[in-house]
mmCIF file of C-alpha atoms and ligand atoms in Angstrom:
data_model
loop_
_atom_site.group_PDB
_atom_site.id
_atom_site.type_symbol
_atom_site.label_atom_id
_atom_site.label_comp_id
_atom_site.label_asym_id
_atom_site.label_seq_id
_atom_site.Cartn_x
_atom_site.Cartn_y
_atom_site.Cartn_z
ATOM 1 C CA MET A 127 91.061 -116.496 -21.820
ATOM 2 C CA LYS A 128 94.630 -117.778 -22.407
ATOM 3 C CA LYS A 129 97.808 -116.620 -21.026
ATOM 4 C CA TYR A 130 101.131 -117.954 -21.536
ATOM 5 C CA SER A 131 103.941 -118.753 -19.125
ATOM 6 C CA LEU A 132 107.066 -116.666 -19.594
ATOM 7 C CA LEU A 133 109.791 -118.854 -20.324
ATOM 8 C CA THR A 134 108.351 -122.040 -21.949
ATOM 9 C CA LYS A 135 105.330 -120.275 -23.248
ATOM 10 C CA THR A 136 103.018 -123.114 -21.842
ATOM 11 C CA PRO A 137 99.323 -122.070 -22.117
ATOM 12 C CA VAL A 138 97.505 -121.380 -18.820
ATOM 13 C CA ASP A 139 93.722 -121.435 -18.961
ATOM 14 C CA ILE A 140 92.324 -118.283 -16.948
ATOM 15 C CA GLY A 141 88.743 -118.602 -16.263
ATOM 16 C CA THR A 142 87.717 -121.196 -18.621
ATOM 17 C CA GLY A 143 86.417 -123.647 -15.931
ATOM 18 C CA TYR A 144 89.672 -124.665 -14.402
ATOM 19 C CA ASP A 145 90.211 -123.901 -10.872
ATOM 20 C CA ASN A 146 93.059 -121.368 -10.845
ATOM 21 C CA TYR A 147 94.871 -119.374 -8.459
ATOM 22 C CA ILE A 148 96.420 -116.033 -8.956
ATOM 23 C CA MET A 149 98.863 -114.302 -6.609
ATOM 24 C CA ALA A 150 98.944 -110.681 -7.008
ATOM 25 C CA ILE A 151 101.024 -107.703 -5.259
ATOM 26 C CA GLU A 152 99.833 -104.073 -4.501
ATOM 27 C CA THR A 153 102.184 -101.392 -3.580
ATOM 28 C CA SER A 154 100.783 -98.394 -5.290
ATOM 29 C CA CYS A 155 100.632 -96.190 -2.070
ATOM 30 C CA ASP A 156 101.241 -97.105 1.370
ATOM 31 C CA GLU A 157 100.232 -100.611 1.705
ATOM 32 C CA THR A 158 102.564 -103.223 0.653
ATOM 33 C CA ALA A 159 99.861 -106.086 0.280
ATOM 34 C CA CYS A 160 99.991 -109.940 -1.282
ATOM 35 C CA ALA A 161 97.171 -112.130 -2.187
ATOM 36 C CA VAL A 162 95.727 -115.253 -3.567
ATOM 37 C CA VAL A 163 92.602 -115.579 -5.056
ATOM 38 C CA LYS A 164 90.691 -118.683 -6.344
ATOM 39 C CA ASN A 165 88.684 -117.977 -9.695
ATOM 40 C CA GLY A 166 88.450 -114.416 -9.131
ATOM 41 C CA ARG A 167 86.195 -114.332 -6.353
ATOM 42 C CA GLU A 168 87.415 -116.487 -3.555
ATOM 43 C CA VAL A 169 90.288 -115.417 -1.211
ATOM 44 C CA ILE A 170 92.539 -117.927 0.073
ATOM 45 C CA ALA A 171 95.284 -115.559 1.312
ATOM 46 C CA ASN A 172 95.197 -111.844 1.847
ATOM 47 C CA VAL A 173 98.280 -110.038 3.656
ATOM 48 C CA VAL A 174 98.202 -106.315 3.892
ATOM 49 C CA ALA A 175 101.277 -104.313 5.711
ATOM 50 C CA SER A 176 100.096 -100.844 6.639
ATOM 51 C CA GLN A 177 102.423 -97.997 6.571
ATOM 52 C CA ILE A 178 99.987 -95.512 8.407
ATOM 53 C CA LYS A 179 101.985 -95.125 11.537
ATOM 54 C CA THR A 180 105.045 -93.989 9.642
ATOM 55 C CA HIS A 181 103.280 -91.430 7.570
ATOM 56 C CA ALA A 182 100.861 -90.301 10.323
ATOM 57 C CA GLN A 183 103.939 -88.660 11.949
ATOM 58 C CA TYR A 184 104.439 -86.504 8.773
ATOM 59 C CA GLY A 185 100.911 -85.636 7.767
ATOM 60 C CA GLY A 186 100.628 -87.579 4.849
ATOM 61 C CA VAL A 187 102.581 -89.902 2.682
ATOM 62 C CA ILE A 188 106.317 -89.485 2.068
ATOM 63 C CA PRO A 189 106.819 -91.047 -1.454
ATOM 64 C CA GLU A 190 110.581 -91.956 -0.758
ATOM 65 C CA ILE A 191 109.741 -93.339 2.698
ATOM 66 C CA ALA A 192 106.935 -95.141 1.290
ATOM 67 C CA ALA A 193 109.076 -96.937 -1.191
ATOM 68 C CA ARG A 194 111.762 -97.680 1.453
ATOM 69 C CA GLU A 195 109.117 -99.565 3.496
ATOM 70 C CA HIS A 196 107.727 -101.540 0.750
ATOM 71 C CA LEU A 197 111.225 -102.892 0.135
ATOM 72 C CA GLU A 198 111.253 -103.953 3.780
ATOM 73 C CA SER A 199 108.015 -105.746 3.765
ATOM 74 C CA ILE A 200 107.634 -107.002 0.424
ATOM 75 C CA ASN A 201 109.284 -110.263 1.057
ATOM 76 C CA PHE A 202 107.420 -110.946 4.171
ATOM 77 C CA VAL A 203 103.935 -110.368 2.833
ATOM 78 C CA ILE A 204 104.598 -112.700 -0.065
ATOM 79 C CA GLU A 205 105.688 -115.399 2.528
ATOM 80 C CA GLN A 206 102.820 -114.918 4.373
ATOM 81 C CA ALA A 207 100.548 -115.276 1.708
ATOM 82 C CA PHE A 208 101.913 -118.367 0.295
ATOM 83 C CA TYR A 209 101.807 -119.517 4.298
ATOM 84 C CA GLN A 210 97.917 -118.500 4.249
ATOM 85 C CA SER A 211 97.019 -120.283 1.011
ATOM 86 C CA GLY A 212 99.039 -123.390 1.662
ATOM 87 C CA LEU A 213 100.207 -123.262 -2.003
ATOM 88 C CA LYS A 214 103.404 -123.772 -3.353
ATOM 89 C CA PRO A 215 104.851 -121.295 -6.101
ATOM 90 C CA GLU A 216 103.989 -123.920 -8.837
ATOM 91 C CA GLU A 217 100.393 -124.432 -7.924
ATOM 92 C CA ILE A 218 99.836 -120.443 -8.302
ATOM 93 C CA SER A 219 98.496 -120.107 -12.041
ATOM 94 C CA ALA A 220 99.744 -116.533 -12.701
ATOM 95 C CA PHE A 221 101.486 -113.702 -10.896
ATOM 96 C CA ALA A 222 99.865 -110.290 -11.060
ATOM 97 C CA GLY A 223 101.144 -106.634 -9.972
ATOM 98 C CA THR A 224 99.779 -103.150 -9.943
ATOM 99 C CA VAL A 225 101.382 -101.230 -12.705
ATOM 100 C CA GLY A 226 99.690 -97.913 -11.888
ATOM 101 C CA PRO A 227 98.485 -95.383 -11.296
ATOM 102 C CA GLY A 228 100.240 -94.618 -8.084
ATOM 103 C CA LEU A 229 103.795 -93.599 -6.573
ATOM 104 C CA VAL A 230 106.387 -94.718 -9.112
ATOM 105 C CA GLY A 231 108.968 -95.827 -6.649
ATOM 106 C CA SER A 232 106.337 -97.661 -4.570
ATOM 107 C CA LEU A 233 104.931 -99.262 -7.890
ATOM 108 C CA LEU A 234 108.331 -100.559 -8.846
ATOM 109 C CA VAL A 235 108.697 -102.518 -5.784
ATOM 110 C CA GLY A 236 105.609 -104.688 -5.921
ATOM 111 C CA LEU A 237 105.480 -104.695 -9.809
ATOM 112 C CA ASN A 238 109.006 -106.191 -9.956
ATOM 113 C CA ALA A 239 108.385 -108.687 -7.138
ATOM 114 C CA ALA A 240 105.331 -110.053 -9.129
ATOM 115 C CA LYS A 241 107.483 -109.951 -12.472
ATOM 116 C CA THR A 242 110.216 -111.893 -10.698
ATOM 117 C CA LEU A 243 107.794 -114.436 -9.158
ATOM 118 C CA ALA A 244 106.394 -115.113 -12.817
ATOM 119 C CA LEU A 245 109.860 -115.291 -14.344
ATOM 120 C CA VAL A 246 111.466 -117.861 -11.881
ATOM 121 C CA ASN A 247 108.428 -119.780 -11.929
ATOM 122 C CA ASP A 248 107.481 -119.964 -15.565
ATOM 123 C CA LYS A 249 104.146 -118.589 -15.156
ATOM 124 C CA PRO A 250 102.156 -115.852 -16.793
ATOM 125 C CA PHE A 251 102.476 -112.161 -15.633
ATOM 126 C CA ILE A 252 99.429 -110.143 -15.452
ATOM 127 C CA GLY A 253 99.833 -106.406 -14.816
ATOM 128 C CA VAL A 254 96.965 -104.568 -13.433
ATOM 129 C CA ASN A 255 95.195 -101.125 -13.276
ATOM 130 C CA HIS A 256 94.810 -100.143 -9.753
ATOM 131 C CA LEU A 257 91.402 -98.245 -10.637
ATOM 132 C CA ASN A 258 90.200 -101.383 -12.167
ATOM 133 C CA ALA A 259 91.205 -103.629 -9.299
ATOM 134 C CA HIS A 260 89.102 -100.979 -6.783
ATOM 135 C CA LEU A 261 86.001 -102.004 -9.281
ATOM 136 C CA CYS A 262 86.810 -105.585 -9.311
ATOM 137 C CA ALA A 263 87.044 -105.792 -5.293
ATOM 138 C CA ASN A 264 83.108 -106.017 -6.033
ATOM 139 C CA TYR A 265 83.579 -109.633 -7.713
ATOM 140 C CA ILE A 266 84.849 -110.970 -4.307
ATOM 141 C CA ASP A 267 82.729 -113.195 -2.507
ATOM 142 C CA THR A 268 79.614 -112.362 -4.821
ATOM 143 C CA ASP A 269 78.282 -113.433 -8.415
ATOM 144 C CA LEU A 270 78.060 -110.134 -9.395
ATOM 145 C CA LYS A 271 78.082 -109.540 -13.227
ATOM 146 C CA PRO A 272 78.370 -106.638 -15.252
ATOM 147 C CA PRO A 273 76.272 -104.467 -16.549
ATOM 148 C CA PHE A 274 76.332 -102.149 -13.774
ATOM 149 C CA MET A 275 76.857 -98.542 -12.923
ATOM 150 C CA ALA A 276 79.770 -97.930 -10.387
ATOM 151 C CA LEU A 277 80.594 -94.887 -8.032
ATOM 152 C CA LEU A 278 84.566 -95.255 -7.512
ATOM 153 C CA VAL A 279 85.799 -92.959 -4.532
ATOM 154 C CA SER A 280 89.111 -93.251 -3.468
ATOM 155 C CA GLY A 281 92.268 -90.799 -2.472
ATOM 156 C CA GLY A 282 93.185 -89.998 -5.879
ATOM 157 C CA HIS A 283 89.789 -90.326 -7.995
ATOM 158 C CA THR A 284 86.319 -89.872 -7.980
ATOM 159 C CA GLN A 285 84.416 -91.298 -10.920
ATOM 160 C CA ILE A 286 81.130 -92.603 -12.143
ATOM 161 C CA ILE A 287 81.896 -95.568 -14.505
ATOM 162 C CA ASP A 288 79.258 -97.315 -16.903
ATOM 163 C CA VAL A 289 80.508 -101.083 -16.642
ATOM 164 C CA LYS A 290 79.208 -102.510 -19.544
ATOM 165 C CA SER A 291 81.122 -105.953 -19.331
ATOM 166 C CA TYR A 292 84.242 -107.132 -17.563
ATOM 167 C CA THR A 293 86.530 -105.163 -20.087
ATOM 168 C CA GLU A 294 84.463 -102.598 -21.384
ATOM 169 C CA GLN A 295 83.901 -99.440 -19.074
ATOM 170 C CA THR A 296 83.201 -95.960 -19.954
ATOM 171 C CA ILE A 297 83.811 -92.991 -17.406
ATOM 172 C CA LEU A 298 80.830 -90.788 -17.433
ATOM 173 C CA GLY A 299 82.173 -88.350 -14.989
ATOM 174 C CA GLU A 300 84.891 -87.369 -12.634
ATOM 175 C CA THR A 301 86.252 -84.704 -10.363
ATOM 176 C CA ILE A 302 87.314 -81.609 -11.862
ATOM 177 C CA ASP A 303 89.760 -81.043 -8.893
ATOM 178 C CA ASP A 304 90.027 -82.852 -5.569
ATOM 179 C CA ALA A 305 89.095 -86.287 -4.978
ATOM 180 C CA VAL A 306 86.305 -87.405 -2.388
ATOM 181 C CA GLY A 307 89.256 -89.049 -0.377
ATOM 182 C CA GLU A 308 91.767 -85.955 -0.761
ATOM 183 C CA ALA A 309 88.824 -83.530 0.336
ATOM 184 C CA TYR A 310 88.447 -85.805 3.476
ATOM 185 C CA ASP A 311 91.932 -85.766 4.152
ATOM 186 C CA LYS A 312 92.249 -82.014 3.655
ATOM 187 C CA VAL A 313 89.196 -80.993 5.447
ATOM 188 C CA ALA A 314 90.132 -83.576 8.416
ATOM 189 C CA ARG A 315 93.729 -81.633 8.910
ATOM 190 C CA LEU A 316 91.624 -77.996 8.805
ATOM 191 C CA ILE A 317 89.895 -79.548 11.755
ATOM 192 C CA GLY A 318 93.129 -80.815 13.315
ATOM 193 C CA LEU A 319 92.744 -84.618 12.888
ATOM 194 C CA PRO A 320 95.656 -87.017 12.301
ATOM 195 C CA TYR A 321 96.411 -88.480 9.061
ATOM 196 C CA PRO A 322 94.610 -90.386 7.272
ATOM 197 C CA GLY A 323 91.723 -88.198 8.322
ATOM 198 C CA GLY A 324 88.986 -89.804 6.363
ATOM 199 C CA PRO A 325 87.753 -92.668 8.781
ATOM 200 C CA MET A 326 88.082 -90.305 11.686
ATOM 201 C CA LEU A 327 86.150 -87.680 10.060
ATOM 202 C CA ASP A 328 83.548 -90.171 9.276
ATOM 203 C CA LYS A 329 83.567 -91.460 13.125
ATOM 204 C CA LEU A 330 82.900 -87.927 14.258
ATOM 205 C CA ALA A 331 80.487 -87.280 11.698
ATOM 206 C CA GLN A 332 78.140 -90.080 12.855
ATOM 207 C CA GLN A 333 77.928 -88.332 16.109
ATOM 208 C CA GLY A 334 77.032 -84.922 14.559
ATOM 209 C CA ASN A 335 73.971 -83.301 13.148
ATOM 210 C CA PRO A 336 74.132 -83.590 9.511
ATOM 211 C CA HIS A 337 72.161 -80.275 9.070
ATOM 212 C CA ALA A 338 73.792 -78.110 11.322
ATOM 213 C CA PHE A 339 75.314 -76.379 8.748
ATOM 214 C CA LYS A 340 74.337 -75.456 5.220
ATOM 215 C CA LEU A 341 77.167 -76.086 2.811
ATOM 216 C CA PRO A 342 77.623 -75.296 -0.608
ATOM 217 C CA GLU A 343 76.852 -78.334 -3.258
ATOM 218 C CA ALA A 344 78.993 -77.392 -6.676
ATOM 219 C CA LYS A 345 77.067 -77.055 -9.964
ATOM 220 C CA VAL A 346 79.112 -78.761 -12.341
ATOM 221 C CA ASP A 347 78.018 -80.239 -15.502
ATOM 222 C CA GLY A 348 76.894 -83.645 -16.360
ATOM 223 C CA TYR A 349 78.520 -86.403 -14.094
ATOM 224 C CA ASN A 350 81.582 -84.443 -12.933
ATOM 225 C CA PHE A 351 82.107 -83.148 -9.824
ATOM 226 C CA SER A 352 84.118 -80.579 -7.735
ATOM 227 C CA PHE A 353 84.881 -80.451 -4.053
ATOM 228 C CA SER A 354 87.575 -77.733 -3.547
ATOM 229 C CA GLY A 355 84.524 -74.994 -3.155
ATOM 230 C CA LEU A 356 83.301 -77.204 -0.137
ATOM 231 C CA LYS A 357 86.582 -77.572 1.142
ATOM 232 C CA THR A 358 87.001 -73.750 1.337
ATOM 233 C CA ALA A 359 83.707 -73.332 2.851
ATOM 234 C CA VAL A 360 84.619 -75.743 5.486
ATOM 235 C CA LEU A 361 87.847 -73.713 6.055
ATOM 236 C CA ARG A 362 85.538 -70.402 6.575
ATOM 237 C CA LEU A 363 83.422 -71.950 8.956
ATOM 238 C CA VAL A 364 86.237 -73.488 10.968
ATOM 239 C CA LYS A 365 87.497 -70.273 11.153
ATOM 240 C CA SER A 366 84.657 -68.315 12.495
ATOM 241 C CA PHE A 367 84.891 -70.380 15.724
ATOM 242 C CA ASP A 368 87.278 -70.630 18.646
ATOM 243 C CA LYS A 369 89.230 -73.911 18.953
ATOM 244 C CA ASP A 370 87.541 -74.728 22.170
ATOM 245 C CA SER A 371 84.188 -74.112 21.298
ATOM 246 C CA MET A 372 84.352 -75.512 17.543
ATOM 247 C CA PRO A 373 81.325 -77.717 16.901
ATOM 248 C CA VAL A 374 83.660 -80.607 15.639
ATOM 249 C CA ASN A 375 80.924 -83.228 15.128
ATOM 250 C CA ASP A 376 78.439 -80.915 13.547
ATOM 251 C CA ILE A 377 80.664 -79.793 11.041
ATOM 252 C CA CYS A 378 82.289 -83.347 10.117
ATOM 253 C CA ALA A 379 78.461 -84.287 9.813
ATOM 254 C CA SER A 380 77.511 -81.540 7.574
ATOM 255 C CA PHE A 381 80.628 -81.936 5.255
ATOM 256 C CA GLN A 382 79.907 -85.857 5.187
ATOM 257 C CA GLU A 383 76.196 -85.012 4.339
ATOM 258 C CA THR A 384 76.930 -82.561 1.307
ATOM 259 C CA VAL A 385 79.489 -84.848 -0.079
ATOM 260 C CA SER A 386 77.379 -87.901 0.151
ATOM 261 C CA SER A 387 74.405 -86.409 -1.107
ATOM 262 C CA THR A 388 76.145 -84.867 -4.264
ATOM 263 C CA LEU A 389 77.486 -88.414 -5.103
ATOM 264 C CA VAL A 390 74.547 -90.133 -5.007
ATOM 265 C CA LYS A 391 72.198 -87.915 -6.584
ATOM 266 C CA LYS A 392 74.444 -87.986 -9.649
ATOM 267 C CA LEU A 393 74.655 -91.667 -9.294
ATOM 268 C CA LYS A 394 71.231 -92.163 -9.399
ATOM 269 C CA ARG A 395 70.688 -89.857 -12.334
ATOM 270 C CA ALA A 396 73.553 -92.097 -14.112
ATOM 271 C CA LEU A 397 71.598 -95.366 -13.144
ATOM 272 C CA GLU A 398 68.322 -93.646 -14.549
ATOM 273 C CA GLU A 399 69.737 -92.480 -17.719
ATOM 274 C CA LYS A 400 71.358 -96.175 -18.630
ATOM 275 C CA GLY A 401 68.450 -98.061 -17.155
ATOM 276 C CA TYR A 402 70.681 -100.433 -15.222
ATOM 277 C CA LYS A 403 69.199 -102.381 -12.149
ATOM 278 C CA GLN A 404 72.803 -102.959 -10.287
ATOM 279 C CA VAL A 405 74.994 -100.390 -8.824
ATOM 280 C CA VAL A 406 78.101 -100.585 -6.914
ATOM 281 C CA VAL A 407 80.646 -98.597 -4.721
ATOM 282 C CA ALA A 408 84.240 -99.023 -4.963
ATOM 283 C CA GLY A 409 87.441 -97.324 -3.765
ATOM 284 C CA GLY A 410 88.690 -96.356 -0.192
ATOM 285 C CA VAL A 411 86.120 -94.106 0.660
ATOM 286 C CA ALA A 412 83.522 -96.901 -0.328
ATOM 287 C CA ALA A 413 84.510 -97.544 3.343
ATOM 288 C CA ASN A 414 82.609 -94.343 4.477
ATOM 289 C CA SER A 415 79.458 -94.843 6.324
ATOM 290 C CA GLU A 416 77.155 -92.230 4.786
ATOM 291 C CA ILE A 417 78.089 -93.026 1.287
ATOM 292 C CA ARG A 418 77.359 -96.479 1.943
ATOM 293 C CA ARG A 419 74.060 -96.016 3.664
ATOM 294 C CA LYS A 420 72.915 -93.712 0.880
ATOM 295 C CA VAL A 421 73.999 -95.842 -1.851
ATOM 296 C CA PHE A 422 72.346 -99.258 -0.181
ATOM 297 C CA ASP A 423 69.088 -97.090 0.276
ATOM 298 C CA LEU A 424 68.985 -97.333 -3.747
ATOM 299 C CA GLU A 425 67.699 -101.029 -2.728
ATOM 300 C CA LYS A 426 64.186 -99.543 -1.592
ATOM 301 C CA GLU A 427 64.196 -98.209 -5.282
ATOM 302 C CA GLY A 428 64.601 -102.012 -6.421
ATOM 303 C CA TYR A 429 68.419 -101.773 -7.434
ATOM 304 C CA ARG A 430 70.793 -104.562 -6.730
ATOM 305 C CA VAL A 431 73.584 -102.831 -4.616
ATOM 306 C CA ASN A 432 77.027 -104.269 -3.772
ATOM 307 C CA ALA A 433 79.787 -102.820 -1.974
ATOM 308 C CA PRO A 434 83.000 -104.662 -1.022
ATOM 309 C CA ALA A 435 83.665 -105.693 2.197
ATOM 310 C CA MET A 436 85.522 -103.216 4.373
ATOM 311 C CA LYS A 437 88.929 -104.821 4.071
ATOM 312 C CA TYR A 438 88.408 -104.601 0.106
ATOM 313 C CA CYS A 439 87.634 -101.247 -0.027
ATOM 314 C CA THR A 440 91.258 -99.671 1.141
ATOM 315 C CA ASP A 441 94.173 -100.689 -0.621
ATOM 316 C CA ASN A 442 94.647 -104.680 -0.915
ATOM 317 C CA ALA A 443 96.106 -107.202 -3.270
ATOM 318 C CA ALA A 444 92.989 -109.453 -3.455
ATOM 319 C CA MET A 445 91.166 -106.953 -5.681
ATOM 320 C CA VAL A 446 94.274 -106.701 -8.161
ATOM 321 C CA ALA A 447 93.954 -110.492 -8.108
ATOM 322 C CA SER A 448 90.351 -110.714 -9.041
ATOM 323 C CA CYS A 449 90.955 -107.958 -11.484
ATOM 324 C CA ALA A 450 93.734 -110.035 -13.318
ATOM 325 C CA TYR A 451 91.163 -112.734 -13.433
ATOM 326 C CA PHE A 452 88.186 -110.910 -14.862
ATOM 327 C CA ASN A 453 89.448 -107.612 -16.857
ATOM 328 C CA GLU A 454 91.243 -108.676 -20.259
ATOM 329 C CA ASN A 455 92.428 -104.940 -20.457
ATOM 330 C CA THR A 456 95.789 -105.678 -18.520
ATOM 331 C CA PHE A 457 99.475 -105.173 -19.319
ATOM 332 C CA ASP A 458 100.580 -108.624 -19.779
ATOM 333 C CA ASP A 459 103.805 -107.761 -21.350
ATOM 334 C CA VAL A 460 106.923 -108.415 -18.661
ATOM 335 C CA ASN A 461 108.217 -105.301 -19.861
ATOM 336 C CA VAL A 462 105.586 -103.070 -18.983
ATOM 337 C CA GLU A 463 106.412 -99.992 -17.016
ATOM 338 C CA VAL A 464 104.984 -98.302 -13.986
ATOM 339 C CA PHE A 465 103.095 -95.105 -14.666
ATOM 340 C CA SER A 466 101.993 -92.497 -12.142
ATOM 341 C CA ARG A 467 98.690 -91.042 -13.324
ATOM 342 C CA VAL A 468 95.613 -92.372 -15.393
ATOM 343 C CA LYS A 469 96.514 -93.364 -18.869
HETATM 344 O O1 LIG B 792 91.550 -96.604 -2.099
HETATM 345 P P1 LIG B 792 92.730 -96.041 -1.124
HETATM 346 O O2 LIG B 792 92.947 -96.784 -0.112
HETATM 347 O O3 LIG B 792 93.777 -95.412 -1.822
HETATM 348 C C1 LIG B 792 93.736 -94.780 -2.992
HETATM 349 O O4 LIG B 792 93.950 -95.438 -3.991
HETATM 350 O O5 LIG B 792 93.462 -93.422 -3.273
HETATM 351 O O6 LIG B 792 91.593 -94.569 -0.464
HETATM 352 C C2 LIG B 792 92.231 -94.068 0.539
HETATM 353 C C3 LIG B 792 91.361 -92.984 0.919
HETATM 354 C C4 LIG B 792 92.002 -91.865 1.958
HETATM 355 O O7 LIG B 792 91.840 -90.454 1.221
HETATM 356 C C5 LIG B 792 91.177 -92.282 3.326
HETATM 357 O O8 LIG B 792 91.409 -91.091 4.011
HETATM 358 C C6 LIG B 792 89.760 -92.624 2.586
HETATM 359 O O9 LIG B 792 90.052 -93.389 1.368
HETATM 360 N N1 LIG B 792 88.961 -93.107 3.367
HETATM 361 C C7 LIG B 792 87.770 -92.542 4.234
HETATM 362 C C8 LIG B 792 87.461 -93.829 4.789
HETATM 363 N N2 LIG B 792 88.210 -94.777 4.955
HETATM 364 C C9 LIG B 792 89.089 -94.414 3.881
HETATM 365 N N3 LIG B 792 87.052 -91.561 3.791
HETATM 366 C C10 LIG B 792 86.114 -91.352 4.235
HETATM 367 N N4 LIG B 792 85.317 -92.154 5.084
HETATM 368 C C11 LIG B 792 86.063 -93.375 5.467
HETATM 369 N N5 LIG B 792 85.492 -94.156 6.634
HETATM 370 ZN ZN1 LIG B 793 93.392 -97.436 -4.138
#
């Protein structure tokens, strides 16, 4: 595909056999990230400044504080990415930035930095959808090609996506209430774990009995999901114990078992219906040990399974650069505005 530099309109070939290097910036939530990716698959710089410590004090992400921290870190992560890559700005083929969905104040910081870099260096600008970027994390360090079925599980989204080609995707189903990551974080808070609860809940679950408690699996039509009933059931269970005698590990393990089996059951049904032989998992919750294990179990049934390396599951800019390279559904107009929700 051809992109054009912003000022002199010089054509730049993206993905047509020329080596190209895309620098991307991601600031949709609480990670300030910059990366350089060669030809969509090879990461040559990857820098992530996490704000988790700041937000942990408040038990969740405070948007105004997140935006201010992005401002403080943005120049540093860009400098570090240039340093790691060994490239000069003129050697970068195009600059990409996340447009949405995410926190508006946070998105503005990264997107404006990406637009500025493109303008100053007279290179193409590529605006990227954060959810598409999570999917594209699967192209990093692999030779994966569509078509495949994808399970996208993050802090804000839970979707089964039919990825027909690099640019053509259909959402087959999604959550009608809480996203999986949100459910993890809320249940973790009920149990008294610090923010972000997901990874810690996962750790405790690995030490518990997944069949200790029978929790309800929501019956939702088609490929849609619902996790709010499960969250309420955990709340009831937690309240039935004294704080000191609560079997925390077993509660975590039972919750994790219910979530992972619900997700993978529907994913398998979608695979069978479409007759695909490849399946991927993506998004921050793709780092979850049990969800990964159950999805990789599909290999025993003859499917090719892929999951991004852990560092490319949670928010990062390498996935944004990969998406800018592969997905033609980008927002290439330098005047594109940030957006908070899925369009
Ligand atoms: O994709 P992501 O970094 O941000 C969004 O785009 O939303 O996902 C963050 C979410 C948080 O809810 C976090 O608790 C969850 O991913 N998460 C996990 C694990 N690692 C991260 N949830 C369960 N198990 C994990 N190992
Ligand atoms: Zn994300």
